[in-house]
Structures are given as structure tokens and as C-alpha cells.
CSV table of C-alpha atoms in Angstrom, one decimal:
chain,number,residue,atom,x,y,z
C,448,MET,CA,-80.1,16.7,-4.2
C,449,ILE,CA,-82.3,19.5,-5.5
C,450,ALA,CA,-80.6,22.5,-7.1
C,451,PRO,CA,-82.8,25.3,-8.5
C,452,GLU,CA,-80.0,26.7,-10.7
C,453,PRO,CA,-78.5,26.0,-14.1
C,454,PHE,CA,-76.0,23.2,-13.5
C,455,PHE,CA,-73.4,23.8,-14.4
C,456,GLU,CA,-72.8,27.5,-14.9
C,457,PRO,CA,-69.6,29.3,-13.8
C,458,ARG,CA,-71.1,31.3,-11.0
C,459,GLY,CA,-71.4,31.2,-7.2
C,460,THR,CA,-74.1,28.7,-6.2
C,461,PRO,CA,-73.5,26.2,-9.0
C,462,PHE,CA,-69.8,26.3,-8.2
C,463,SER,CA,-70.7,25.5,-4.6
C,464,GLU,CA,-73.1,22.7,-5.6
C,465,PHE,CA,-70.4,21.2,-7.9
C,466,HIS,CA,-67.8,21.1,-5.1
C,467,ARG,CA,-70.4,19.8,-2.6
C,468,ILE,CA,-71.2,16.9,-4.9
C,469,ARG,CA,-67.5,16.3,-5.5
C,470,ALA,CA,-66.9,16.1,-1.7
C,471,LEU,CA,-69.9,13.8,-1.1
C,472,THR,CA,-68.9,11.4,-3.8
C,473,ALA,CA,-65.3,11.4,-2.5
C,474,LEU,CA,-66.7,10.4,0.8
C,475,GLY,CA,-68.5,7.4,-0.8
C,476,HIS,CA,-72.0,8.8,-1.3
C,477,GLN,CA,-74.1,8.5,-4.4
C,478,VAL,CA,-75.9,11.6,-5.6
C,479,ASP,CA,-78.9,12.0,-7.8
C,480,LEU,CA,-79.1,15.7,-8.7
C,481,VAL,CA,-82.4,17.2,-9.9
C,482,THR,CA,-81.8,20.5,-11.5
C,483,TYR,CA,-82.9,23.1,-14.1
C,484,PRO,CA,-83.2,22.1,-17.8
C,485,PHE,CA,-80.1,24.1,-18.8
C,486,GLY,CA,-76.5,24.3,-18.0
C,487,GLN,CA,-73.2,22.6,-19.0
C,488,PRO,CA,-73.1,18.8,-18.8
C,489,VAL,CA,-71.1,17.4,-15.9
C,490,SER,CA,-69.8,13.9,-15.6
C,491,MET,CA,-68.6,12.7,-12.2
C,492,PRO,CA,-68.4,9.2,-10.7
C,493,GLY,CA,-71.2,8.7,-8.2
C,494,LEU,CA,-73.4,11.5,-9.8
C,495,ARG,CA,-76.5,11.2,-11.9
C,496,VAL,CA,-78.1,14.3,-13.2
C,497,PHE,CA,-81.9,14.6,-13.9
C,498,ARG,CA,-83.1,17.8,-15.6
C,499,SER,CA,-86.6,19.1,-15.2
C,500,LEU,CA,-88.8,20.1,-18.2
C,501,ARG,CA,-88.3,23.5,-19.7
C,502,PRO,CA,-91.2,26.0,-19.5
C,503,PRO,CA,-92.2,27.5,-22.8
C,504,PHE,CA,-90.2,30.7,-23.8
C,505,VAL,CA,-87.7,30.2,-20.9
C,506,ASP,CA,-84.2,29.4,-22.0
C,507,HIS,CA,-82.1,30.9,-19.2
C,508,VAL,CA,-82.5,32.3,-15.7
C,509,LYS,CA,-80.6,35.2,-14.2
C,510,ILE,CA,-78.9,35.2,-10.8
C,511,GLY,CA,-81.2,36.0,-7.9
C,512,PRO,CA,-85.0,36.2,-7.7
C,513,SER,CA,-86.9,36.4,-10.9
C,514,LEU,CA,-90.4,35.6,-12.3
C,515,ALA,CA,-88.8,32.9,-14.5
C,516,LYS,CA,-88.1,30.9,-11.4
C,517,ILE,CA,-91.8,30.4,-10.7
C,518,PRO,CA,-92.5,28.0,-13.6
C,519,LEU,CA,-89.0,26.6,-13.4
C,520,ASP,CA,-89.3,25.7,-9.7
C,521,ALA,CA,-92.8,24.2,-10.3
C,522,LEU,CA,-91.4,21.9,-12.9
C,523,LEU,CA,-88.4,21.2,-10.7
C,524,ALA,CA,-90.7,20.1,-7.9
C,525,LEU,CA,-92.5,17.7,-10.2
C,526,SER,CA,-89.2,16.2,-11.3
C,527,ALA,CA,-88.0,15.9,-7.7
C,528,LEU,CA,-91.3,14.2,-6.7
C,529,ARG,CA,-90.9,11.7,-9.6
C,530,ARG,CA,-87.4,10.8,-8.5
C,531,ALA,CA,-88.4,10.6,-4.8
C,532,VAL,CA,-91.1,8.0,-5.5
C,533,SER,CA,-89.2,6.0,-8.0
C,534,GLU,CA,-86.0,5.4,-5.8
C,535,ARG,CA,-85.2,4.5,-2.2
C,536,TYR,CA,-83.2,7.5,-0.9
C,537,ASP,CA,-81.6,8.0,2.5
C,538,VAL,CA,-81.4,11.8,2.5
C,539,ILE,CA,-82.9,14.8,0.6
C,540,HIS,CA,-80.3,17.5,0.2
C,541,SER,CA,-81.5,20.8,-1.2
C,542,HIS,CA,-80.1,24.2,-2.1
C,543,GLU,CA,-81.5,27.8,-1.9
C,544,GLU,CA,-85.3,27.9,-2.4
C,545,GLY,CA,-85.2,24.3,-3.4
C,546,GLY,CA,-85.2,23.7,0.4
C,547,LEU,CA,-89.0,24.3,0.3
C,548,ILE,CA,-89.4,21.4,-2.2
C,549,GLY,CA,-86.9,19.3,-0.2
C,550,ALA,CA,-88.5,19.9,3.2
C,551,LEU,CA,-92.0,19.0,1.9
C,552,LEU,CA,-90.7,15.8,0.2
C,553,ALA,CA,-88.7,14.8,3.3
C,554,LEU,CA,-91.8,15.4,5.5
C,555,ALA,CA,-94.0,13.3,3.2
C,556,LEU,CA,-91.4,10.5,2.9
C,557,ARG,CA,-90.2,10.6,6.5
C,558,LEU,CA,-86.6,11.2,5.4
C,559,PRO,CA,-84.0,13.5,6.9
C,560,HIS,CA,-83.6,16.8,5.1
C,561,LEU,CA,-80.3,18.7,4.7
C,562,TYR,CA,-80.7,22.3,3.7
C,563,ASP,CA,-77.7,23.9,2.0
C,564,MET,CA,-78.2,27.6,2.8
C,565,HIS,CA,-76.1,29.9,0.5
C,566,SER,CA,-78.0,33.1,1.3
C,567,SER,CA,-80.9,34.5,3.2
C,568,LEU,CA,-84.0,34.6,0.9
C,569,PRO,CA,-85.4,37.8,2.3
C,570,GLN,CA,-82.0,39.5,1.9
C,571,GLN,CA,-81.9,38.5,-1.8
C,572,LEU,CA,-84.8,40.9,-2.4
C,573,SER,CA,-82.7,43.9,-1.4
C,574,ASN,CA,-79.3,42.6,-2.8
C,575,PHE,CA,-80.9,42.1,-6.2
C,576,ALA,CA,-83.3,45.1,-6.0
C,577,PHE,CA,-86.1,42.7,-6.8
C,578,SER,CA,-88.9,44.0,-4.6
C,579,ARG,CA,-89.6,46.3,-1.7
C,580,SER,CA,-93.0,44.8,-1.0
C,581,ARG,CA,-93.5,43.9,2.7
C,582,LEU,CA,-95.8,41.2,1.6
C,583,ILE,CA,-93.3,39.4,-0.6
C,584,ARG,CA,-90.6,39.9,2.0
C,585,GLY,CA,-93.0,38.3,4.6
C,586,VAL,CA,-93.6,35.3,2.2
C,587,PHE,CA,-89.8,34.8,1.7
C,588,LEU,CA,-89.2,35.0,5.5
C,589,ALA,CA,-92.0,32.4,6.1
C,590,ILE,CA,-90.5,30.1,3.5
C,591,GLU,CA,-87.0,30.5,5.1
C,592,ARG,CA,-88.3,29.7,8.5
C,593,PHE,CA,-90.1,26.6,7.3
C,594,MET,CA,-87.0,25.3,5.5
C,595,ILE,CA,-84.8,25.8,8.5
C,596,ARG,CA,-87.2,24.3,11.0
C,597,ARG,CA,-88.0,21.3,8.8
C,598,SER,CA,-84.3,20.4,8.3
C,599,ARG,CA,-82.3,18.0,10.4
C,600,VAL,CA,-79.1,19.8,9.4
C,601,VAL,CA,-78.4,23.2,7.9
C,602,ILE,CA,-75.2,23.9,6.0
C,603,VAL,CA,-74.2,27.6,6.1
C,604,ILE,CA,-71.4,29.1,4.1
C,605,CYS,CA,-70.5,32.0,6.4
C,606,PRO,CA,-70.9,33.0,10.1
C,607,SER,CA,-73.6,35.6,9.3
C,608,LEU,CA,-75.9,32.9,7.9
C,609,GLU,CA,-75.3,30.8,11.0
C,610,GLU,CA,-76.5,33.7,13.1
C,611,THR,CA,-79.6,34.0,10.8
C,612,VAL,CA,-80.4,30.3,11.3
C,613,LYS,CA,-79.9,30.5,15.1
C,614,ALA,CA,-82.2,33.6,15.3
C,615,ILE,CA,-84.9,31.6,13.6
C,616,GLU,CA,-84.4,28.3,15.4
C,617,PRO,CA,-81.8,28.3,18.2
C,618,GLY,CA,-81.7,24.5,18.4
C,619,SER,CA,-80.9,24.0,14.8
C,620,ARG,CA,-77.9,21.8,13.9
C,621,THR,CA,-75.7,23.9,11.7
C,622,VAL,CA,-72.4,23.1,10.0
C,623,LEU,CA,-70.3,25.9,8.7
C,624,ILE,CA,-68.7,25.0,5.4
C,625,GLU,CA,-67.0,27.9,3.7
C,626,ASN,CA,-67.0,28.0,-0.1
C,627,ALA,CA,-63.3,27.0,-0.1
C,628,PRO,CA,-63.1,23.7,-1.9
C,629,GLY,CA,-59.9,24.3,-3.8
C,630,SER,CA,-57.0,21.8,-4.0
C,631,ALA,CA,-53.6,21.4,-5.5
C,632,GLU,CA,-55.2,20.7,-8.9
C,633,ASP,CA,-56.3,24.4,-9.0
C,634,GLU,CA,-52.6,25.6,-9.2
C,635,ALA,CA,-51.5,27.5,-12.3
C,636,THR,CA,-48.1,27.4,-14.0
C,637,PRO,CA,-46.0,30.4,-14.8
C,638,GLU,CA,-46.3,29.5,-18.5
C,639,ALA,CA,-50.1,29.7,-18.3
C,640,ALA,CA,-49.9,33.0,-16.5
C,641,ALA,CA,-47.6,34.4,-19.2
C,642,ALA,CA,-50.0,33.2,-21.9
C,643,VAL,CA,-52.8,35.1,-20.2
C,644,ARG,CA,-50.8,38.3,-20.1
C,645,ARG,CA,-49.9,37.9,-23.8
C,646,SER,CA,-53.5,37.2,-24.8
C,647,LEU,CA,-54.6,40.4,-23.0
C,648,ASN,CA,-51.7,42.5,-24.3
C,649,LEU,CA,-50.7,43.5,-20.8
C,650,GLY,CA,-46.9,43.6,-21.4
C,651,ASP,CA,-45.3,44.6,-18.1
C,652,ALA,CA,-48.1,46.8,-16.8
C,653,PRO,CA,-49.1,46.4,-13.1
C,654,THR,CA,-52.4,44.5,-13.3
C,655,VAL,CA,-55.5,44.7,-11.0
C,656,LEU,CA,-57.8,41.8,-11.5
C,657,TYR,CA,-61.5,41.3,-10.7
C,658,THR,CA,-63.2,38.0,-11.2
C,659,GLY,CA,-66.8,37.0,-10.8
C,660,THR,CA,-70.3,38.1,-11.8
C,661,PHE,CA,-71.3,41.7,-12.8
C,662,GLU,CA,-74.4,41.9,-10.6
C,663,ALA,CA,-75.1,45.3,-9.0
C,664,TYR,CA,-74.1,44.2,-5.4
C,665,GLN,CA,-70.6,43.3,-6.6
C,666,GLY,CA,-69.6,47.0,-6.5
C,667,LEU,CA,-68.2,47.5,-10.0
C,668,ASP,CA,-69.4,51.1,-10.0
C,669,LEU,CA,-67.1,51.7,-6.9
C,670,LEU,CA,-64.2,49.9,-8.7
C,671,PHE,CA,-64.5,52.0,-11.8
C,672,ALA,CA,-64.7,55.2,-9.9
C,673,ALA,CA,-61.7,54.2,-7.8
C,674,MET,CA,-59.6,53.3,-10.9
C,675,ALA,CA,-60.3,56.7,-12.4
C,676,ILE,CA,-58.5,58.1,-9.3
C,677,VAL,CA,-55.8,55.4,-9.4
C,678,ARG,CA,-54.7,56.3,-12.9
C,679,ARG,CA,-53.7,59.9,-11.8
C,680,SER,CA,-50.8,58.4,-9.8
C,681,ARG,CA,-50.4,55.1,-11.6
C,682,PRO,CA,-51.2,55.6,-15.2
C,683,ASP,CA,-49.3,52.4,-16.0
C,684,ALA,CA,-51.9,50.3,-14.1
C,685,ARG,CA,-54.4,48.1,-16.0
C,686,LEU,CA,-57.7,46.7,-14.8
C,687,VAL,CA,-58.8,43.3,-16.0
C,688,LEU,CA,-62.3,41.9,-15.4
C,689,ALA,CA,-62.8,38.2,-15.9
C,690,GLY,CA,-66.6,37.5,-15.9
C,691,GLY,CA,-69.9,38.9,-16.9
C,692,ARG,CA,-72.4,37.9,-19.6
C,693,ALA,CA,-72.1,39.6,-23.0
C,694,ASP,CA,-74.9,42.1,-22.2
C,695,GLN,CA,-73.4,42.9,-18.8
C,696,VAL,CA,-70.0,43.4,-20.4
C,697,THR,CA,-71.5,45.9,-22.9
C,698,ARG,CA,-73.0,47.9,-20.0
C,699,ALA,CA,-69.8,47.7,-18.0
C,700,ARG,CA,-67.8,49.0,-21.0
C,701,GLN,CA,-70.1,52.0,-21.1
C,702,GLN,CA,-69.5,52.5,-17.3
C,703,ALA,CA,-65.8,52.4,-17.8
C,704,ARG,CA,-66.1,54.8,-20.7
C,705,ASP,CA,-68.1,57.2,-18.5
C,706,ALA,CA,-65.5,56.9,-15.7
C,707,GLY,CA,-62.7,57.8,-18.2
C,708,ILE,CA,-60.9,54.5,-17.8
C,709,GLU,CA,-61.9,52.6,-21.0
C,710,ASP,CA,-58.3,52.7,-22.3
C,711,ILE,CA,-56.9,51.0,-19.2
C,712,THR,CA,-59.6,48.4,-18.8
C,713,VAL,CA,-59.6,45.0,-20.3
C,714,PHE,CA,-62.8,42.8,-20.4
C,715,ALA,CA,-61.9,39.2,-20.7
C,716,GLY,CA,-65.5,38.0,-20.5
C,717,GLU,CA,-66.7,34.8,-18.8
C,718,ARG,CA,-63.8,32.4,-18.5
C,719,PRO,CA,-63.8,28.6,-17.8
C,720,ALA,CA,-63.2,27.9,-14.1
C,721,SER,CA,-60.0,26.1,-15.1
C,722,GLU,CA,-58.5,29.3,-16.5
C,723,ILE,CA,-59.0,31.5,-13.4
C,724,PRO,CA,-55.9,30.3,-11.5
C,725,ALA,CA,-53.8,31.5,-14.4
C,726,TYR,CA,-55.5,34.9,-14.4
C,727,LEU,CA,-54.8,35.2,-10.6
C,728,LEU,CA,-51.2,34.3,-11.1
C,729,ALA,CA,-50.8,36.7,-14.0
C,730,SER,CA,-52.0,39.6,-11.8
C,731,ASP,CA,-50.4,41.9,-9.3
C,732,LEU,CA,-53.4,42.8,-7.2
C,733,LEU,CA,-56.9,41.2,-6.7
C,734,VAL,CA,-60.0,43.3,-5.9
C,735,SER,CA,-63.4,42.5,-4.4
C,736,PRO,CA,-65.3,45.8,-4.2
C,737,ARG,CA,-68.6,44.2,-3.0
C,738,SER,CA,-70.9,46.9,-1.6
C,739,ARG,CA,-74.0,45.0,-0.4
C,740,GLY,CA,-74.9,41.8,1.4
C,741,THR,CA,-73.3,39.8,4.1
C,742,ASN,CA,-72.3,36.5,2.4
C,743,THR,CA,-68.6,36.0,1.8
C,744,PRO,CA,-67.9,36.0,-2.0
C,745,LEU,CA,-66.7,32.6,-3.2
C,746,LYS,CA,-63.9,34.3,-5.1
C,747,ILE,CA,-62.3,35.3,-1.7
C,748,TYR,CA,-61.1,31.8,-1.0
C,749,GLN,CA,-59.6,31.4,-4.4
C,750,TYR,CA,-57.9,34.8,-4.0
C,751,LEU,CA,-56.4,33.7,-0.7
C,752,ARG,CA,-55.0,30.6,-2.2
C,753,SER,CA,-53.3,32.6,-5.0
C,754,GLY,CA,-50.9,34.3,-2.5
C,755,LYS,CA,-51.6,37.7,-4.1
C,756,ALA,CA,-52.7,40.8,-2.1
C,757,ILE,CA,-56.4,41.4,-2.0
C,758,VAL,CA,-58.1,44.9,-1.8
C,759,ALA,CA,-61.6,44.5,-0.3
C,760,THR,CA,-64.2,46.8,1.3
C,761,ARG,CA,-64.2,46.7,5.1
C,762,LEU,CA,-67.7,45.2,5.3
C,763,LEU,CA,-69.0,42.1,7.0
C,764,THR,CA,-69.2,40.3,3.6
C,765,HIS,CA,-65.4,40.4,3.7
C,766,THR,CA,-64.3,40.7,7.3
C,767,GLN,CA,-65.9,37.4,8.3
C,768,VAL,CA,-62.8,35.9,6.5
C,769,LEU,CA,-60.3,38.7,5.9
C,770,SER,CA,-58.4,40.9,8.3
C,771,ASP,CA,-55.8,43.6,8.0
C,772,ASP,CA,-53.2,40.9,8.2
C,773,THR,CA,-54.5,39.1,5.1
C,774,ALA,CA,-55.9,41.9,2.9
C,775,ILE,CA,-55.9,45.6,2.3
C,776,LEU,CA,-59.3,46.6,3.7
C,777,THR,CA,-60.7,50.0,2.8
C,778,GLY,CA,-63.8,52.2,3.2
C,779,VAL,CA,-66.5,52.1,0.6
C,780,THR,CA,-65.8,55.5,-1.1
C,781,PRO,CA,-64.0,55.7,-4.4
C,782,GLN,CA,-61.2,57.7,-2.7
C,783,ASP,CA,-60.7,55.1,0.0
C,784,TYR,CA,-60.8,52.2,-2.4
C,785,ALA,CA,-58.4,53.9,-4.8
C,786,ALA,CA,-56.0,54.5,-1.9
C,787,GLY,CA,-56.0,50.8,-1.1
C,788,ILE,CA,-55.3,49.9,-4.8
C,789,VAL,CA,-52.4,52.4,-5.0
C,790,ALA,CA,-51.0,51.1,-1.7
C,791,GLY,CA,-51.1,47.6,-3.0
C,792,LEU,CA,-49.4,48.5,-6.3
C,793,THR,CA,-46.8,50.8,-4.8
C,794,ASP,CA,-45.7,49.2,-1.5
C,795,THR,CA,-44.8,45.8,-3.0
C,796,THR,CA,-43.1,44.6,0.1
C,797,ARG,CA,-46.2,45.0,2.1
C,798,ALA,CA,-48.4,43.5,-0.6
C,799,ALA,CA,-46.1,40.4,-0.8
C,800,ALA,CA,-46.3,39.9,3.0
C,801,ILE,CA,-50.1,40.2,2.9
C,802,GLY,CA,-50.2,37.7,0.1
C,803,ARG,CA,-48.1,35.2,2.0
C,804,ARG,CA,-50.3,35.5,5.1
C,805,ALA,CA,-53.4,35.1,2.9
C,806,ARG,CA,-52.0,31.9,1.4
C,807,ALA,CA,-51.1,30.5,4.8
C,808,LEU,CA,-54.6,31.1,6.0
C,809,ALA,CA,-56.0,29.3,3.0
C,810,GLU,CA,-53.7,26.3,3.5
C,811,THR,CA,-54.7,25.9,7.1
C,812,LYS,CA,-58.2,27.0,7.9
C,813,TYR,CA,-59.6,26.7,4.3
C,814,SER,CA,-57.8,23.6,2.9
C,815,TYR,CA,-59.5,21.0,0.9
C,816,GLU,CA,-58.9,18.5,3.7
C,817,ALA,CA,-60.8,20.8,6.1
C,818,TYR,CA,-63.6,21.1,3.5
C,819,LEU,CA,-64.0,17.3,3.2
C,820,GLU,CA,-64.0,16.9,7.0
C,821,LYS,CA,-66.8,19.5,7.4
C,822,THR,CA,-68.8,17.8,4.7
C,823,ARG,CA,-68.3,14.5,6.6
C,824,GLN,CA,-69.5,16.2,9.8
C,825,ALA,CA,-72.7,17.4,8.0
C,826,CYS,CA,-73.5,13.9,6.9
C,827,ALA,CA,-72.8,12.5,10.3
C,828,ALA,CA,-75.1,15.1,11.9
C,829,LEU,CA,-78.0,13.7,9.8
C,830,LEU,CA,-78.0,10.6,11.9
C,831,PRO,CA,-80.2,10.7,15.0
C,832,ALA,CA,-78.5,11.2,18.3
C,833,PRO,CA,-77.8,8.0,20.2
C,834,PRO,CA,-79.9,7.3,23.3
C,835,ALA,CA,-78.5,8.5,26.6
C,836,GLY,CA,-76.0,5.9,27.9
C,837,ALA,CA,-75.6,4.1,24.6
C,838,VAL,CA,-72.2,2.9,23.5
C,839,VAL,CA,-71.2,4.4,20.2
C,840,LYS,CA,-68.7,2.4,18.1
C,841,ASP,CA,-66.4,4.0,15.6
C,842,VAL,CA,-67.0,2.3,12.3
C,843,ALA,CA,-65.0,4.7,10.2
């Protein structure tokens, strides 16, 4: 497996990679992960981690496209090549732009390639405001086409990505595996939730929670503007944000100050993944104000499992999973989003009903058992199709 990210870091794609590995090893597979030279250590039965060399003067990498990724990916490719020629592997499984490395290695070694597509590379350019160059976009599109066409199976995390794949290669074998790998072990206790409220000095205040990164496409500017409106009718409400690097939190504090909500906003900083369920349980309302992109935020599946009402923008990024039955969907103006938050805090009967339906959706369509089964299907799809008329035995 080739992962061009810090592994592990508490953010979207590394979370997805972690749970993908956990599912693969649970299904009996052995995984050798080649990844960047930094990240938290991970120990898991069936997993070996091999880190690439670190380029001079590079000690971290931000989310999305960056110039630092050029030397990092070059050294990652060398490490992947070294592993590929020193072991006998059955499959090369790659994530994001690592699919270029994986597809080339698979072609050279005549191995099946599985591309784990978490986002569209050309779309990343606009989501992260990296470049408007038509040339760079063309290069990213060409790379994406090559990775898809040279993969025996493509895992996609949302329906919009499946449409992207089929538009490039209609005959591609795709498996939709939503980023919903939670299980009963992710449940929080009332005691843990109470401890969170005490640590944040929330008292009995109605609490609106945001979890996740502080990247521009997440829509925190919309959230802050909306909360300035919310406080007019619900001055008792508090906004808690769990996430963000230290420098991002500093900028977000200034944004909250400029919006006039600094006194009702609590920045908890980046929290370990194990603490997030307690934060969810400690809150009254969960928010996802994402304003750009089409991929479903990973947080949405954890929000669903919490059984709390979700306020989300009525955009494809959310509506691929959420509906008016399972969330409070709003327009993308501060007024609309504020109205959704006020409705969730005020009409508690409606909010509770939405939360119950959200949890029911998570326990059926997005259960851990369903996640494991889809992972098994992706592995099975790597096998060549049997000849016409052949008898296939079930050896499971």
C-alpha cells in the first residue's frame, strides 16, 4: 500500500487509510504500508510500516496540493520501488496521487493495481486554491486518467467520485466504500461527555459543535457569520470547535473576534480520535458548513452515529448522504445557516427525531459490517473474471 500522507495524522485521508488497513487485516490480508517520513506511530497486527526518506528542510506537509509534495513523492516512489523488488506481493494498493506510483509499479511488475480514490486531483486545485493554471490542471487530469485506466479496481468514497471515474473510463470496476468505518468501540460514555463539558466550562449552555480541519473549503467563515446572527436570539448558545493546527486556530480566533462571537466560541484544538465521540455526546447540535467540493466529509458518518441533529449546507457534498429526514439542510448564506442552527436548538423535539433517524441510517447502510463487506468485494474484484462457462466454487 502506498500512502502519500503523514501516517498517522488525525485528518481525512489518513483516517480513511487507517480504517482501510484495519478492515484488510481483519479480512486476513497482510499490508506493507509505504508512507511519508512523519506521522504518529501505528501498531496493528498484519501491518508493517515503511517510511520514505525525509527531504532536507521538510518536516511536515499541509493538506492538499503543495510544492513540498514534489520531493516527498519522489522519495516515496523510491521507497515503494525498493519494497516492490524486495518482496513478492499480490496487489499494489495506492491512495490519492500515490496511484501514479502504484500504477507504474503494477505495470512493470504485472500485478493488479487497486486505486483508492479519495478525491479528484483536478478538483483539489480549486478546493485548496492552489492554482488556476490550465496547464497544471491538464497535467492533474492526465495523471488522474492514467491512474483510473491502469487500475483493475477503483475504490471511491462517494457517488460523485464514481461518476468522475465512469466519465473517464465507463468500463472501470468501481466499489463505493463510504468513509463510515465506525463500530461499537467508538461509543462514548455519559461520564466522558460530562468531563468534556467541565473541561470546556460549558455548564448547561446549549452547545453547537464543529469537528475537523480548518481548511478554507470547510466553510468556517460561514459558520462564524451565522453564529453572530444566532446569538441575537440564543445568547446562551456556545460554539465549540475541535480541530485545527495551532496556526489555524490563531487565525480562526481572529475571525471569531471580527465576527463578534469570541466570547461564545471555544477552541478545543486538535483532539485525539478517541476523544471525538465524547465531544459529540457532550453537544446539542453538530454542524458541517462546508462550502466547496463534492466529496462527503468523513465527519458526517461519525455525526450520524452520534444520534445528534446535524446542520449542513444543502450541497452535493452533503446531500449524497444526508436528506431532510436525517439533517437540517440549509442554504449557504449566513442567514440561512443561522436559521438552521436556531431551529435545531429551539425545536428540540424535531432535532431529537432527526437525530434518531440519522443514527438508524448509520446503523443500517453505514455499519461496520457493511464497511467490511464492501472491502471484501473490492478485494474479490481484483481477481480476473472466470472464463465463460466456468464453474466457480465458493471457498469462503
